[in-house]
Short mmCIF file of C-alpha atoms in Angstrom, two decimals:
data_model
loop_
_atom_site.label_atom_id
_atom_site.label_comp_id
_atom_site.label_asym_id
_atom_site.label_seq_id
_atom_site.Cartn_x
_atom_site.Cartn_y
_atom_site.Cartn_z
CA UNK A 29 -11.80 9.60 13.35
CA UNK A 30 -8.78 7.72 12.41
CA UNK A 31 -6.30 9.98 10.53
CA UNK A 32 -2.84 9.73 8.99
CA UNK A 33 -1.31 12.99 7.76
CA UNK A 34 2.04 12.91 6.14
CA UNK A 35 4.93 15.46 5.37
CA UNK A 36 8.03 16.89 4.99
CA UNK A 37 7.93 15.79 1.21
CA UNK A 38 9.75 17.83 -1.48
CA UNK A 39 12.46 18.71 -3.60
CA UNK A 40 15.88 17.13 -3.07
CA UNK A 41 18.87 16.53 -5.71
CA UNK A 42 20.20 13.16 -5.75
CA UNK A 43 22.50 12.25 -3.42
CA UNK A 44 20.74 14.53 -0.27
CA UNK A 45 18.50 13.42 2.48
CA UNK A 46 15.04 13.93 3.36
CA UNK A 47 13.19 13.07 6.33
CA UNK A 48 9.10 12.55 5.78
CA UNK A 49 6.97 11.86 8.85
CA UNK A 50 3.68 10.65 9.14
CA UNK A 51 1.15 12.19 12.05
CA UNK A 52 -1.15 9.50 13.60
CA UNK A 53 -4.60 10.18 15.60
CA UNK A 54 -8.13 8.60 16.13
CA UNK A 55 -6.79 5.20 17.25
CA UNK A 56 -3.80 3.82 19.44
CA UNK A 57 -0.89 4.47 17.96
CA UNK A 58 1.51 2.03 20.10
CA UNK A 59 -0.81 -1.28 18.60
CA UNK A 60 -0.07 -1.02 15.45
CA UNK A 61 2.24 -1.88 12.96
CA UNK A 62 3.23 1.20 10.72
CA UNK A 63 4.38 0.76 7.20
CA UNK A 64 5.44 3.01 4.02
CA UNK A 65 4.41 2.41 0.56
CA UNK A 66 5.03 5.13 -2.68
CA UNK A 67 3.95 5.62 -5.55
CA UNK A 68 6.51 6.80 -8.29
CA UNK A 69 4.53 8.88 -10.99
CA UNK A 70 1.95 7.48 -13.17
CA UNK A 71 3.14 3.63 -11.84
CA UNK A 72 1.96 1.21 -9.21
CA UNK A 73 2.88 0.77 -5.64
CA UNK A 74 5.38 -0.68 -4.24
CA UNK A 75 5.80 -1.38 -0.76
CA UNK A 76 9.40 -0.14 1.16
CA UNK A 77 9.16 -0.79 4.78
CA UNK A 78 7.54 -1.59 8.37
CA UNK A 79 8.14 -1.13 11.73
CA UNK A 80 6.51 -3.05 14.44
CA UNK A 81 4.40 -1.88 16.94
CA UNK A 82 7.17 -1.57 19.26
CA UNK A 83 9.81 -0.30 17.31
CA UNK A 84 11.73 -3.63 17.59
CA UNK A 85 11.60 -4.94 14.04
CA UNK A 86 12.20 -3.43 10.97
CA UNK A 87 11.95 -4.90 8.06
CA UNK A 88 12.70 -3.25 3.79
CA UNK A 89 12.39 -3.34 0.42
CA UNK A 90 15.24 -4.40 -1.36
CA UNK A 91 15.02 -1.13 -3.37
CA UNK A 92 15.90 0.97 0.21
CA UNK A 93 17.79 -0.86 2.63
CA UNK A 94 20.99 0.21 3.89
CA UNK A 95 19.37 3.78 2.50
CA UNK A 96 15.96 4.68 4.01
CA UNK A 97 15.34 4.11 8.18
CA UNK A 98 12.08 4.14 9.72
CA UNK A 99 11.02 4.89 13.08
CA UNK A 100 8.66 5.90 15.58
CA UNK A 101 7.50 8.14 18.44
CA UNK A 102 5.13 6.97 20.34
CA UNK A 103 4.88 9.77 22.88
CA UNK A 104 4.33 11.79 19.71
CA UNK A 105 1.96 9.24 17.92
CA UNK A 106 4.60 9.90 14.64
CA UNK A 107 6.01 7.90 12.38
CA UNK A 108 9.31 8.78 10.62
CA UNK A 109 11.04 7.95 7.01
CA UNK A 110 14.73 8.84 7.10
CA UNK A 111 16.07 9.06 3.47
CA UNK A 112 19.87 9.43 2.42
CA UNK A 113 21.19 8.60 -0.63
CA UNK A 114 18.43 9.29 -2.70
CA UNK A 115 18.23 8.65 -6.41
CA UNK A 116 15.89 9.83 -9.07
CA UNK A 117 13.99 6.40 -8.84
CA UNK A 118 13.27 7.44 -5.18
CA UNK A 119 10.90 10.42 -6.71
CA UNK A 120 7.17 9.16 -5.60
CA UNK A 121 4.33 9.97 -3.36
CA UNK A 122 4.95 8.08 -0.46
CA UNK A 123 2.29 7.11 1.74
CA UNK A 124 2.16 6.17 5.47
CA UNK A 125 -0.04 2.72 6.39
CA UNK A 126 -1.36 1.18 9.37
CA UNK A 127 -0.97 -2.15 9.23
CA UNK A 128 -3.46 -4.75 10.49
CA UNK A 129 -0.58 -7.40 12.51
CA UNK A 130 -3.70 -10.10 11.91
CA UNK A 131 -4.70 -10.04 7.96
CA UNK A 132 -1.42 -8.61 6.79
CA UNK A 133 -3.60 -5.50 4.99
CA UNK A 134 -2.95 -1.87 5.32
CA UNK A 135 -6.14 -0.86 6.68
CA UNK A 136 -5.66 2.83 6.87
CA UNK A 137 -3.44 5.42 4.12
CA UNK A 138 -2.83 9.23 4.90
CA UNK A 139 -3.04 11.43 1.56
CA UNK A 140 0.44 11.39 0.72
CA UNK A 141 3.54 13.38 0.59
CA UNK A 142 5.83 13.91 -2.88
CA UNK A 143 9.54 13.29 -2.79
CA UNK A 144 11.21 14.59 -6.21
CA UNK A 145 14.76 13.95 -6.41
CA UNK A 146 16.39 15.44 -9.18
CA UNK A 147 19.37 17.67 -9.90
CA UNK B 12 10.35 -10.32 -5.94
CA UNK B 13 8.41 -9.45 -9.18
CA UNK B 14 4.84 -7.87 -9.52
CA UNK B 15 2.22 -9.57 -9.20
CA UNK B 16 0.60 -9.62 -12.60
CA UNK B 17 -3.17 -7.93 -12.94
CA UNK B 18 -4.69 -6.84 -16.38
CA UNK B 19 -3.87 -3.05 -17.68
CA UNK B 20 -7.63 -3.00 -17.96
CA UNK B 21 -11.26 -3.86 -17.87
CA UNK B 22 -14.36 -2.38 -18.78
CA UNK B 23 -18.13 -2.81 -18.07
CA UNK B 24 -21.44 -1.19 -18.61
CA UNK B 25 -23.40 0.09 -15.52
CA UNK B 26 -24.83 -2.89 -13.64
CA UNK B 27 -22.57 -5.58 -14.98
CA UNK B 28 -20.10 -7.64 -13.76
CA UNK B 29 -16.71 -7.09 -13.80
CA UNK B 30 -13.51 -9.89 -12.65
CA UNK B 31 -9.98 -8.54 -12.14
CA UNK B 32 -7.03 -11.23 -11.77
CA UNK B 33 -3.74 -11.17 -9.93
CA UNK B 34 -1.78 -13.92 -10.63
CA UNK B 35 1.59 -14.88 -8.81
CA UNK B 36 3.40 -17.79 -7.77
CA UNK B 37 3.69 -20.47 -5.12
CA UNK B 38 5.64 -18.28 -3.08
CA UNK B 39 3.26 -15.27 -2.53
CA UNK B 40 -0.72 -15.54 -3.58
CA UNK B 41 -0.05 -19.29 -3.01
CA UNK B 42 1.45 -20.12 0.07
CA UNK B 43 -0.49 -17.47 1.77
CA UNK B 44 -3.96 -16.70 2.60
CA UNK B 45 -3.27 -13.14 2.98
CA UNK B 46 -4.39 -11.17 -0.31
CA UNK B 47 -5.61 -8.04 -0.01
CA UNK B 48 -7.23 -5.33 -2.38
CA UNK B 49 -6.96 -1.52 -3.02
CA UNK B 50 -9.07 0.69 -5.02
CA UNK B 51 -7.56 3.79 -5.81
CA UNK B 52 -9.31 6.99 -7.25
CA UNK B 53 -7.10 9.74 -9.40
CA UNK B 54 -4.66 11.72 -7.16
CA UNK B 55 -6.01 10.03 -4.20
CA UNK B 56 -4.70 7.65 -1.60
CA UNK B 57 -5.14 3.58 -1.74
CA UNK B 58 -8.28 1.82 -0.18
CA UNK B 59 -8.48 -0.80 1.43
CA UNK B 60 -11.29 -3.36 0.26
CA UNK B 61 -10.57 -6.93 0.64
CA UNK B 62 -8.45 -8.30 3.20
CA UNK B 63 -7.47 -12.19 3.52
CA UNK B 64 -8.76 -12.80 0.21
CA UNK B 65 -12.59 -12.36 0.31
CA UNK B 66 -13.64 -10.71 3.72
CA UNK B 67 -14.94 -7.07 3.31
CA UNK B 68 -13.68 -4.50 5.83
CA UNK B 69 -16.57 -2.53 7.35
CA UNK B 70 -18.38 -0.05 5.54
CA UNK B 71 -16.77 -1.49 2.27
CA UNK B 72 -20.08 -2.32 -0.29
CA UNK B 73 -21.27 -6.12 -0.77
CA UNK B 74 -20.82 -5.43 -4.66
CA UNK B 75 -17.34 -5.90 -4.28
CA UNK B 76 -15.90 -9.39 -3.45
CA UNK B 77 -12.35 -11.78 -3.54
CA UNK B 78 -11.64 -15.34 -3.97
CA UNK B 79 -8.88 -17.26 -4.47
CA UNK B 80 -7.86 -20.15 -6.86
CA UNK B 81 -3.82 -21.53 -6.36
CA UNK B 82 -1.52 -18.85 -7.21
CA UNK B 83 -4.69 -16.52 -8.47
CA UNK B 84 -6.70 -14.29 -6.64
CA UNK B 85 -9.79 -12.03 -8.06
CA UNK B 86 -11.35 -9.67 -7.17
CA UNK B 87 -15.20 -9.40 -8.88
CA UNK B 88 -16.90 -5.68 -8.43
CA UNK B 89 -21.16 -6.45 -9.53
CA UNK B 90 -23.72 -3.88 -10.35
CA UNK B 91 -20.79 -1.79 -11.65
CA UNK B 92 -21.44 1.53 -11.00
CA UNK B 93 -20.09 5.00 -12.43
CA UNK B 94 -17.71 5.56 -9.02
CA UNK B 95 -16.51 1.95 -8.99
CA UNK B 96 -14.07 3.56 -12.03
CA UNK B 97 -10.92 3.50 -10.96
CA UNK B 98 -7.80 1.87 -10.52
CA UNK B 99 -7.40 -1.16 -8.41
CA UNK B 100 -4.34 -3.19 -6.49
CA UNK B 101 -3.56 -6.33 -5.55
CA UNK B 102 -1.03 -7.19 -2.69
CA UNK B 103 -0.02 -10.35 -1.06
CA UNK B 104 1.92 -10.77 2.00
CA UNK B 105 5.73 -12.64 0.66
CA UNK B 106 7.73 -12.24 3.42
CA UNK B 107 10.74 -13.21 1.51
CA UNK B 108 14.62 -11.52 2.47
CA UNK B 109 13.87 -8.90 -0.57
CA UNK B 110 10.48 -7.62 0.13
CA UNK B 111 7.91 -8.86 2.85
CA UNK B 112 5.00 -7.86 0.47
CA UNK B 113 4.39 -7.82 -3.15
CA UNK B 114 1.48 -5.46 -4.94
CA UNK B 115 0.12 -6.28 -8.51
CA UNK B 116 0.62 -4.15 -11.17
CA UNK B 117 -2.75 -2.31 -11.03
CA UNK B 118 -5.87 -2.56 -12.98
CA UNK B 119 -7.94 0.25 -14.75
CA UNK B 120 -11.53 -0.36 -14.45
CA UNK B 121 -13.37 1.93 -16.88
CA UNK B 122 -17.49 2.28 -16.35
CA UNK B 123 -18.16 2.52 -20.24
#
C-alpha cells in the first residue's frame, strides 16, 4: 500500500526553525514529484512547495521562499521541509503530496503533521 | 495569486444533486486543463477526486464528476449520500513566479 507518514511537527516560537519530514513507501519514491501543502487552522489549503523527482527543481509559494527549503532522500525514500524564520502565520498542519508530473494533481496525502509557532 | 473562489456552502437531501463552482481567471482554471478536486472529511487529510477536470481516479465513485466552462470549473456529486458531507477543494495548476498552483477557497457540503 502506498503510504505517506509525516513528522517532526510541533511547537516552535517565532523566529526558530523546524524541520518536518515526510516518510514514503508502497510505490517508487525516485518517480515522483513530492510537494507540501498546509492547512492553517479552521482555513483552506494553500499550496508552499515542490521538488522534482530528481531533486533538481524547486519551486515556492510566495508566502515561504527565501524561508522554507525542501528536499529529498532518495536512499531513504524521505522527503524533508526545512523551516527558519517562522512566523505565527506559519502555524498549520502541513501535509506531504505526491504529485502526479502528468495531470498536475496530488494523488496521494499523508495524515499530517502540526507546526504551532507562537511565543 | 488569489483563491480561487468556491461557495462557503451547499446543501442537498439524500439522493439529490448537488453543483459546486470554482471560478478563477484566464490565467489559472482558464489557460489550463489541469483542475483538480479534493474532498476532505473533519480532521482528516485531502482526497483526491477529480484530476484534469472531469476524469475520476480509480476507486473514486461515478456519483462524483467535473467539467469545465472558461475560467469555471464544477464539480457535481449525484445521489448525495450521508458520507459525501464534507468539505471540498478546488486547485488549478498556475504556474506563475508567486505560486505554481492555486486551491479554491473550500466548499461545505452539508447532507440535510
Amino acid at each position: 500500500q502506498v503510504h505517506l507518514v509525516e513528522s517532526g511537527g510541533g511547537v516552535v516560537q517565532p523566529g526558530r526553525s523546524l524541520r518536518l519530514s515526510c516518510a514514503a513507501s508502497g510505490f517508487t519514491f525516485n518517480s515522483y514529484a513530492m510537494h507540501w501543502v498546509r492547512q492553517a487552522p479552521g482555513k483552506g489549503l494553500e499550496w508552499v512547495t515542490i521538488i522534482s523527482y530528481d531533486g533538481g527543481d524547486k519551486y515556492y509559494a510566495d508566502s515561504v521562499t527565501g524561508r522554507f527549503t525542501i528536499s529529498r532522500d532518495g536512499s531513504k525514500n524521505t522527503l524533508y521541509l526545512q523551516m527558519n524564520s517562522l512566523r505565527p502565520e506559519d502555524t498549520a498542519v502541513y501535509y506531504c503530496t505526491r504529485g502526479d508530473g502528468v495531470t498536475s494533481a496530488f494523488d496521494i496525502w499523508g495524515q499530517g503533521t502540526m507546526v504551532t509557532v507562537s511565543p | 495569486q488569489s483563491a480561487l473562489t468556491q461557495p462557503a456552502s451547499v446543501s442537498g437531501s439524500p439522493g439529490q444533486s448537488i453543483t459546486i463552482s470554482c471560478t478563477g481567471t484566464s490565467s489559472d482554471v482558464g489557460s489550463y486543463n489541469l483542475v483538480s478536486w479534493y474532498q476532505q472529511h473533519p480532521g482528516k487529510a485531502p482526497k483526491f477526486m477529480i484530476y484534469e477536470g472531469s476524469k475520476r481516479p480509480s476507486g473514486v465513485s461515478n456519483r462524483f464528476s467535473g467539467s469545465k466552462s472558461g475560467n469555471t470549473a464544477s464539480l457535481t456529486i449525484s445521489g448525495l449520500q450521508a458520507e459525501d458531507e464534507a468539505d471540498y477543494y478546488c486547485c488549478s495548476y498556475v504556474g506563475s513566479s508567486t505560486s505554481l498552483y492555486v486551491f479554491g477557497t473550500g466548499t461545505k457540503v452539508t447532507v440535510l
